[in-house]
Coordinates of C-alpha atoms in Angstrom, one line a residue:
M107 CA 53.0 38.5 -3.6
D108 CA 51.2 36.4 -0.8
L109 CA 52.3 33.7 1.7
K110 CA 51.3 30.7 3.5
L111 CA 52.5 29.2 6.2
Y112 CA 51.2 26.2 8.2
N113 CA 50.4 27.3 12.1
T114 CA 51.4 24.1 14.3
L115 CA 49.1 25.3 16.9
T116 CA 45.9 26.1 14.3
G117 CA 46.9 22.7 12.5
K118 CA 46.2 24.7 9.4
K119 CA 47.7 26.6 7.0
E120 CA 47.1 30.7 7.1
A121 CA 47.8 34.0 5.1
F122 CA 50.3 36.1 6.9
T123 CA 50.3 39.4 7.6
P124 CA 52.7 40.1 10.2
L125 CA 52.4 42.6 13.4
D126 CA 54.8 45.3 11.0
T127 CA 55.9 45.2 8.5
D128 CA 58.5 46.9 9.4
N129 CA 60.0 44.7 11.7
V130 CA 59.2 40.8 10.5
R131 CA 60.6 38.7 13.3
M132 CA 61.2 35.2 13.5
Y133 CA 63.0 33.0 16.3
V134 CA 64.2 30.1 16.0
C135 CA 66.0 27.4 18.8
G136 CA 69.5 26.7 17.5
P137 CA 72.1 23.8 19.0
T138 CA 73.0 23.5 22.4
V139 CA 77.0 23.7 21.9
Y140 CA 78.5 20.1 23.2
D141 CA 78.7 18.1 20.5
H142 CA 79.3 18.5 16.7
A143 CA 75.6 18.6 15.8
H144 CA 73.7 16.3 13.6
I145 CA 72.0 16.1 10.0
G146 CA 69.2 16.4 12.0
N147 CA 69.9 19.4 13.4
G148 CA 71.2 21.1 10.2
R149 CA 67.6 20.6 8.2
P150 CA 65.4 23.8 10.1
V151 CA 69.2 25.1 9.9
I152 CA 68.5 24.5 6.3
V153 CA 64.5 25.0 5.8
F154 CA 64.6 28.1 8.5
D155 CA 66.7 29.8 6.4
V156 CA 64.9 29.0 2.5
L157 CA 62.1 31.4 4.7
Y158 CA 64.2 34.0 6.1
R159 CA 65.5 35.1 1.7
L160 CA 61.9 34.7 1.6
L161 CA 60.8 37.0 3.7
R162 CA 63.7 39.8 3.6
H163 CA 62.6 39.3 -0.4
V164 CA 59.1 40.5 -0.3
Y165 CA 59.6 42.6 3.5
G166 CA 62.2 44.0 2.3
E167 CA 66.1 43.2 4.1
D168 CA 65.9 45.5 6.9
H169 CA 63.0 45.2 7.1
V170 CA 63.2 41.2 9.0
T171 CA 64.4 40.1 12.6
Y172 CA 65.5 36.7 12.7
A173 CA 67.1 35.4 16.3
R174 CA 68.7 32.2 16.2
N175 CA 69.7 31.1 19.6
I176 CA 72.9 29.0 20.8
T177 CA 72.3 27.1 24.2
D178 CA 75.8 27.6 26.3
V179 CA 75.1 26.4 29.8
D180 CA 72.9 22.9 29.9
D181 CA 73.7 19.4 31.9
K182 CA 75.2 18.1 28.9
I183 CA 77.7 20.5 28.1
N184 CA 78.4 19.9 32.3
A185 CA 78.7 16.6 31.3
R186 CA 81.1 16.5 28.3
A187 CA 83.4 19.7 30.2
A188 CA 83.5 16.7 33.3
E189 CA 84.2 13.7 30.6
E190 CA 86.9 15.8 29.3
G191 CA 88.8 17.0 32.3
V192 CA 88.3 21.5 30.5
D193 CA 86.6 23.9 31.8
I194 CA 82.9 24.7 30.5
E195 CA 83.6 26.8 27.8
I196 CA 85.9 26.4 26.3
I197 CA 83.6 23.1 25.4
T198 CA 81.1 25.6 23.9
K199 CA 83.5 28.3 22.1
R200 CA 85.2 24.5 20.5
T201 CA 81.4 23.8 19.5
T202 CA 80.2 27.0 19.0
K203 CA 82.4 27.7 16.2
Q204 CA 82.5 24.7 14.6
F205 CA 78.6 24.4 14.2
H206 CA 78.9 27.6 12.7
E207 CA 81.6 26.7 10.3
D208 CA 79.6 23.5 9.5
I209 CA 76.5 26.0 8.4
A210 CA 78.5 27.8 6.8
A211 CA 79.3 24.9 4.5
L212 CA 76.1 23.9 3.2
G213 CA 74.8 28.1 1.8
V214 CA 73.3 28.9 5.8
M215 CA 73.7 33.0 6.3
P216 CA 74.4 33.9 9.9
P217 CA 71.1 35.8 11.1
D218 CA 70.7 38.9 12.5
V219 CA 70.6 37.9 16.5
E220 CA 72.0 35.0 18.0
P221 CA 72.0 35.2 22.0
R222 CA 73.2 32.9 23.9
A223 CA 71.8 32.0 27.0
T224 CA 74.4 32.1 29.2
D225 CA 74.1 36.2 28.7
H226 CA 70.5 36.9 30.0
I227 CA 70.1 35.3 32.8
D228 CA 69.0 38.5 35.0
Q229 CA 66.6 38.9 32.4
M230 CA 65.4 34.8 32.8
K231 CA 65.1 35.4 36.5
G232 CA 62.9 38.7 36.3
L233 CA 61.4 36.4 33.8
I234 CA 60.8 33.2 36.8
E235 CA 59.9 36.6 39.7
Q236 CA 57.3 38.0 37.5
L237 CA 56.0 33.6 37.3
V238 CA 55.9 33.0 41.7
K239 CA 53.7 37.0 41.4
N240 CA 51.6 36.0 39.2
G241 CA 51.6 32.4 41.3
N242 CA 52.3 30.6 37.9
A243 CA 54.8 29.5 39.7
Y244 CA 56.8 28.7 44.0
V245 CA 60.1 27.7 45.5
A246 CA 60.5 24.4 46.7
E247 CA 64.0 23.0 48.0
G248 CA 66.3 25.7 46.3
H249 CA 64.3 24.9 42.8
V250 CA 61.7 27.1 41.1
L251 CA 59.2 25.1 39.3
F252 CA 56.0 26.3 37.1
D253 CA 52.5 25.5 38.2
V254 CA 51.2 23.5 34.7
P255 CA 47.2 23.5 36.8
S256 CA 48.0 27.5 36.2
M257 CA 47.9 28.0 32.7
P258 CA 44.6 26.6 31.6
E259 CA 45.4 26.6 28.2
Y260 CA 48.5 24.4 28.3
G261 CA 48.7 21.6 26.3
K262 CA 46.7 23.5 22.7
L263 CA 50.2 23.6 21.2
S264 CA 50.7 19.8 20.6
K265 CA 47.3 19.5 21.2
R266 CA 47.2 16.9 24.3
S267 CA 45.3 16.9 27.4
L268 CA 46.9 16.8 31.1
D269 CA 46.7 13.3 31.2
E270 CA 47.8 12.8 27.8
M271 CA 51.0 14.4 28.5
E272 CA 51.9 12.9 31.1
A273 CA 51.7 9.4 30.9
G274 CA 53.5 10.5 26.9
A275 CA 56.0 12.0 28.1
R276 CA 60.2 12.1 30.2
V277 CA 58.6 12.9 34.1
E278 CA 61.2 13.8 36.6
V279 CA 59.8 12.7 40.0
A280 CA 60.7 15.0 42.7
P281 CA 58.6 15.1 46.0
Y282 CA 58.4 19.3 46.3
K283 CA 57.0 19.2 42.7
K284 CA 52.3 20.0 43.9
D285 CA 51.6 18.7 40.1
P286 CA 53.2 15.4 38.0
M287 CA 54.0 18.1 35.5
D288 CA 55.3 20.8 36.9
F289 CA 59.1 21.2 35.5
V290 CA 61.9 23.1 36.3
L291 CA 62.7 27.2 35.3
W292 CA 65.5 27.0 37.5
K293 CA 67.3 24.7 39.6
P294 CA 70.7 24.5 42.0
S295 CA 74.0 23.6 40.5
K296 CA 77.2 21.3 42.4
D297 CA 80.2 23.1 43.2
T298 CA 81.6 21.9 40.2
E299 CA 78.6 23.5 37.6
P300 CA 78.4 27.5 36.5
G301 CA 76.0 28.3 39.2
W302 CA 74.8 31.7 39.4
D303 CA 73.2 34.4 41.7
S304 CA 68.9 32.6 42.6
P305 CA 66.5 34.8 41.8
C306 CA 63.4 35.0 44.9
S307 CA 65.7 34.4 47.6
I308 CA 67.0 30.8 47.2
D309 CA 70.7 31.3 49.0
V310 CA 72.6 28.9 47.2
K311 CA 73.6 29.5 43.2
G312 CA 71.9 28.1 40.8
R313 CA 71.6 28.1 37.5
P314 CA 68.7 27.9 34.7
G315 CA 66.3 25.5 33.0
W316 CA 66.1 24.4 30.1
H317 CA 62.8 26.1 28.6
I318 CA 62.9 29.3 30.4
E319 CA 66.4 30.5 28.1
C320 CA 64.2 30.2 25.3
S321 CA 61.4 33.3 26.7
A322 CA 64.3 35.1 27.7
M323 CA 66.1 35.5 24.8
S324 CA 63.5 35.6 23.2
A325 CA 61.7 38.6 24.9
Q326 CA 64.7 40.1 25.1
H327 CA 65.2 40.2 20.7
L328 CA 62.6 40.6 19.3
G329 CA 59.5 41.3 22.1
E330 CA 56.9 40.2 24.3
V331 CA 54.2 38.5 21.2
F332 CA 56.4 38.2 17.2
D333 CA 56.0 36.8 14.2
I334 CA 56.8 33.0 13.7
H335 CA 59.1 31.3 16.1
G336 CA 60.8 27.8 14.2
G337 CA 61.9 24.4 15.8
G338 CA 62.3 20.8 14.8
V339 CA 58.7 19.0 15.4
D340 CA 60.6 17.1 18.2
L341 CA 60.3 20.6 20.5
V342 CA 56.5 20.8 19.7
F343 CA 56.1 19.0 23.5
P344 CA 57.1 19.1 26.2
H345 CA 60.1 23.0 24.3
H346 CA 57.7 25.1 22.5
E347 CA 54.6 23.9 25.2
N348 CA 57.2 25.0 27.6
E349 CA 58.1 27.9 26.7
I350 CA 53.9 29.1 25.6
A351 CA 52.8 29.1 29.2
Q352 CA 56.1 30.7 30.3
S353 CA 55.8 33.9 28.4
R354 CA 52.1 33.8 28.6
C355 CA 51.0 34.2 32.0
A356 CA 54.7 36.3 32.8
H357 CA 54.1 38.9 30.3
G358 CA 49.7 38.6 30.4
T359 CA 49.6 38.2 26.5
D360 CA 47.7 35.7 24.7
K361 CA 50.3 34.3 22.5
M362 CA 54.0 34.4 22.0
A363 CA 54.0 33.5 18.8
Q364 CA 51.5 34.4 15.7
V365 CA 52.8 31.1 13.7
W366 CA 55.0 28.3 15.0
M367 CA 56.9 26.5 12.3
H368 CA 57.9 22.4 12.6
N369 CA 60.3 20.7 10.4
G370 CA 59.5 16.7 9.9
Y371 CA 61.5 14.1 11.7
L372 CA 64.6 12.9 10.0
Q373 CA 65.6 9.6 9.4
V374 CA 68.5 7.6 7.8
E375 CA 68.3 4.9 5.2
G376 CA 65.3 4.3 6.2
Q377 CA 65.5 3.6 9.7
K378 CA 65.6 7.0 12.5
M379 CA 69.2 8.4 13.4
S380 CA 71.1 7.1 16.9
K381 CA 74.9 5.9 17.6
S382 CA 73.4 2.6 18.8
L383 CA 72.5 1.8 15.1
G384 CA 75.6 3.3 13.9
N385 CA 73.9 5.6 11.3
F386 CA 74.6 8.9 13.8
I387 CA 76.1 11.1 10.6
T388 CA 77.6 15.0 12.5
I389 CA 77.5 17.8 10.2
H390 CA 81.3 17.6 10.3
D391 CA 81.9 14.5 9.0
L392 CA 79.7 14.2 5.7
L393 CA 80.6 17.8 4.3
K394 CA 84.6 15.4 4.1
E395 CA 82.2 13.2 1.9
W396 CA 80.5 15.6 0.1
P397 CA 80.0 19.5 -1.2
G398 CA 77.8 21.3 1.5
E399 CA 75.8 22.3 -2.0
A400 CA 74.4 19.2 -2.4
I401 CA 74.4 18.4 1.3
R402 CA 71.3 21.4 1.4
L403 CA 69.7 20.5 -2.2
A404 CA 69.3 16.5 -1.0
M405 CA 67.5 18.1 2.7
L406 CA 65.4 20.6 0.2
T407 CA 64.1 17.7 -2.0
T408 CA 61.3 16.7 0.3
H409 CA 58.9 19.9 1.6
Y410 CA 59.5 20.4 5.2
R411 CA 56.7 19.6 7.1
Q412 CA 57.0 15.8 6.5
P413 CA 59.9 13.5 7.3
F414 CA 62.5 13.4 5.5
N415 CA 64.9 10.4 5.1
W416 CA 68.5 11.2 4.2
T417 CA 70.4 8.7 1.4
E418 CA 73.6 8.5 -0.3
T419 CA 71.5 8.0 -3.9
G420 CA 69.2 11.0 -3.0
V421 CA 72.5 13.1 -1.5
R422 CA 74.3 11.0 -5.1
E423 CA 71.5 12.6 -7.1
A424 CA 72.0 15.9 -5.9
K425 CA 75.5 15.9 -6.3
R426 CA 74.6 15.6 -10.7
T427 CA 72.1 18.9 -10.5
L428 CA 74.4 20.1 -9.0
D429 CA 76.8 19.3 -11.6
H430 CA 75.1 20.2 -14.6
W431 CA 74.3 23.6 -13.2
Y432 CA 76.8 24.6 -12.9
Q433 CA 77.6 23.8 -16.1
L434 CA 74.4 25.8 -17.8
T435 CA 75.5 28.6 -15.5
E436 CA 79.5 29.2 -15.5
H437 CA 79.0 32.6 -18.1
A438 CA 75.6 33.4 -17.0
E439 CA 75.4 37.2 -15.2
P440 CA 74.3 37.8 -11.8
G441 CA 71.2 39.7 -12.0
C442 CA 68.6 38.5 -13.1
T443 CA 64.6 38.3 -12.3
L444 CA 64.3 35.2 -10.2
S445 CA 61.0 32.8 -11.5
A446 CA 57.9 34.4 -10.6
D447 CA 57.1 29.8 -10.5
V448 CA 60.1 29.5 -8.2
L449 CA 58.4 32.5 -5.6
Q450 CA 55.3 31.4 -5.7
A451 CA 55.9 28.1 -4.8
L452 CA 58.3 28.7 -2.2
G453 CA 54.8 31.2 -1.0
D454 CA 53.0 28.1 -0.6
D455 CA 54.5 27.3 2.5
L456 CA 58.1 27.2 2.0
N457 CA 56.9 24.3 -1.0
T458 CA 60.9 23.8 -1.8
P459 CA 60.3 20.4 -3.7
Q460 CA 57.9 22.2 -6.3
A461 CA 60.0 25.0 -6.1
L462 CA 62.6 22.6 -7.3
T463 CA 60.6 20.9 -10.3
A464 CA 60.2 24.9 -11.1
M465 CA 64.1 26.1 -11.6
H466 CA 64.3 21.9 -13.5
Q467 CA 61.6 23.4 -15.7
L468 CA 64.5 26.8 -16.4
R469 CA 67.8 23.8 -16.4
S470 CA 65.2 22.0 -19.9
E471 CA 64.5 26.3 -21.6
A472 CA 69.1 26.4 -20.5
V473 CA 69.8 23.3 -22.0
H474 CA 67.3 24.4 -24.9
G475 CA 68.8 27.6 -25.3
E476 CA 66.1 29.6 -24.4
K477 CA 67.2 33.5 -23.8
G478 CA 67.8 34.4 -19.8
A479 CA 66.5 30.6 -19.2
A480 CA 70.8 30.0 -17.0
E481 CA 70.6 33.7 -16.6
C482 CA 67.3 32.5 -14.3
L483 CA 68.6 29.3 -13.5
K484 CA 71.3 30.7 -11.9
A485 CA 70.0 33.8 -10.1
C486 CA 66.9 31.1 -8.7
G487 CA 69.5 29.0 -7.3
Q488 CA 71.4 31.6 -5.4
F489 CA 68.5 33.1 -4.0
M490 CA 67.7 29.2 -2.7
G491 CA 71.5 29.3 -1.2
L492 CA 72.4 27.7 -4.4
L493 CA 75.2 27.6 -7.0
N494 CA 77.5 30.5 -5.4
K495 CA 81.3 28.9 -6.0
T496 CA 82.1 29.9 -9.8
A497 CA 81.9 26.5 -12.6
Q498 CA 85.8 26.0 -11.3
E499 CA 85.4 26.5 -7.5
W500 CA 83.1 23.8 -8.1
T501 CA 84.9 21.1 -10.4
N502 CA 87.6 20.9 -7.5
W503 CA 86.1 20.1 -4.8
R504 CA 87.4 16.7 -3.6
P505 CA 86.0 14.7 -0.9
E506 CA 89.1 14.0 1.5
S507 CA 88.4 10.2 1.7
V508 CA 89.7 10.7 -1.9
E509 CA 93.4 10.8 -2.6
I510 CA 93.6 11.8 -6.3
N511 CA 97.7 12.4 -7.6
E512 CA 96.7 14.8 -10.4
K513 CA 100.0 15.4 -12.1
Q514 CA 99.0 12.0 -12.8
V515 CA 95.6 11.9 -13.8
E516 CA 96.2 14.9 -16.5
Q517 CA 99.3 12.9 -17.6
L518 CA 97.0 9.4 -18.6
I519 CA 94.9 12.1 -19.4
S520 CA 96.9 13.5 -22.7
A521 CA 98.7 9.7 -22.9
R522 CA 94.6 8.3 -24.5
L523 CA 93.9 11.7 -26.3
V524 CA 97.8 10.7 -27.6
A525 CA 95.8 7.3 -28.7
R526 CA 92.3 8.9 -30.0
E527 CA 93.9 10.7 -31.9
S528 CA 96.4 7.1 -33.6
R529 CA 92.3 6.0 -33.1
D530 CA 94.1 3.0 -30.6
F531 CA 90.8 2.9 -29.1
A532 CA 91.9 0.2 -27.2
E533 CA 94.4 1.9 -25.3
A534 CA 91.8 5.3 -24.4
D535 CA 89.2 3.2 -23.0
R536 CA 92.2 1.0 -21.2
I537 CA 93.4 4.0 -19.6
R538 CA 90.1 5.2 -19.4
D539 CA 89.5 2.8 -17.1
E540 CA 92.1 2.3 -15.2
L541 CA 91.3 6.3 -13.9
A542 CA 87.6 4.8 -13.4
A543 CA 89.3 3.2 -11.0
M544 CA 91.3 5.3 -9.7
G545 CA 88.3 7.1 -8.9
V546 CA 88.4 10.0 -12.1
A547 CA 86.0 10.2 -14.0
L548 CA 85.8 11.5 -17.9
K549 CA 83.5 14.1 -19.6
D550 CA 84.7 14.5 -23.3
G551 CA 83.2 18.2 -24.3
P552 CA 84.1 20.4 -27.8
E553 CA 86.2 22.3 -26.1
G554 CA 88.3 19.0 -24.0
T555 CA 88.3 16.5 -21.6
T556 CA 87.5 17.7 -18.5
W557 CA 87.6 15.2 -15.0
E558 CA 86.0 15.0 -12.2
I559 CA 85.4 12.7 -9.0
A560 CA 83.2 10.3 -8.9
R561 CA 80.6 9.6 -6.1

C-alpha cells in the first residue's frame, strides 16, 4: 500500500520511502517523569502508536524499530523530589510505572526501545565534545553551550529567522552566552542535584541540557539519520530545532530524520488546559471515569495535525460507539482481512477520521447482516487499538465514581420483569426510573434485559 506523511520540515505531504525497508526507524519524544501524564501528553502517544501499527503492517513487525524515550533527569524532577523530600529515583520510578500503566489502558503498544536519559550520559558527553571540537559549541563558566549562529540552517524546521525566534522565545539571559539564542548542552549541578563528571575537562559535576538527551538517545538506537521523528507541535521550537542543530553538526549529516511529524495542540472544552483554569486533566484521573478505549477513540476522531478539543460530550459519544461495536462483534471470529478503505485512509497521512468513517460503514453493514462485516469491523478495531476486550468485560466496566450494588440491581430487574409479565406497566416504569436514579440504564432485547452505567 502507498503511505504518505506530512513532513513539517518541507511543509508538504510526501510519499514515504524508508532509508532501509528492513529496518524502518521512528523516534518519538517521551515523558519527563515527574508527575502524572496529562491528556495533552496522551495525544502523541496514541497518534504515534497508530503510526507504529501501520508501519508494522506495511513493512512487517520485525522490520520496524520504534524508540520512545524517558527523560529522567530534569529540573522539574529535581524540584518535585525536593518538594516531597525524597530521592530523585523514587520520583522517576514511581512516575514511569504510572505512565506505563496509564498508556497501556489506552491500548498503546510498548515501543521496541525505551531509552532512559540517565543511561546515556556518556553518549551525550561524546556528542558535546564533538560539537566543541567542530566549533559548534563552547565552554563558559562551567557550562557548554551550542553556538546557534554556527548553524546556517538553524530555523529551517520552524521556518523562522533568528530574529523572529529570539523575539518569540523565552531565552535565558546569561552573561556567558555569545549569542542570546545559544542554548545549554551541559550545566553545572548543585550538591543537591544529580551530577556526573563533566565533558571538556570541566572540573565540576554537571548534568545534560534537555535537547542533547534526545540527540544522543536517537543516534544510539536508530543511527545518525533515521526515518521519522515525532512529537507534539509544541516541540517544533526550540526542542526539535535544537535536536537537528546538535545532531547534524556533531555527525556532519545533512539531516537528522527524513520526516518530522507533529500532532496539533489539545484544548479542554474549548479552552487551553491549565491548572489555573481548573481544567488540567491527567490520564490517570480520566481513566477512573472512562474506559481507556473510549478515551483513545475520542482522540482519533480528529486528524492528528489538527487542534483537538477534549470534551465530555466527545468521550461519551465514543463510549456509546464502542458499546454498539462490542455488541455487534461479540461473536465475530478474529483474523478477518483488514478493510481496504480503512488502510487507504490511514495511509493518507494517518487520516483516522476517514478510517473511522469506513468503520461506521462496516457497522451499518453488520447491522443489516452483511456477511463478514462484523468480523471486518472487529479486525479493523483491533488494528486501531480498539475492541480488545470481550463484550462481557466491556459491559462490566464501571467508573470509580459510581458505586453500584449489583445484587440490588439484579433484584430490581427481576421485580420489573415480574411486573411486566403481570402487565403492571406502571410498576415496571417505576422500577426503571428507580434504576435510572441509581445511574443504571436498562437495555431490553430478545435475550432478556441487560444493564450498564448511564453516562
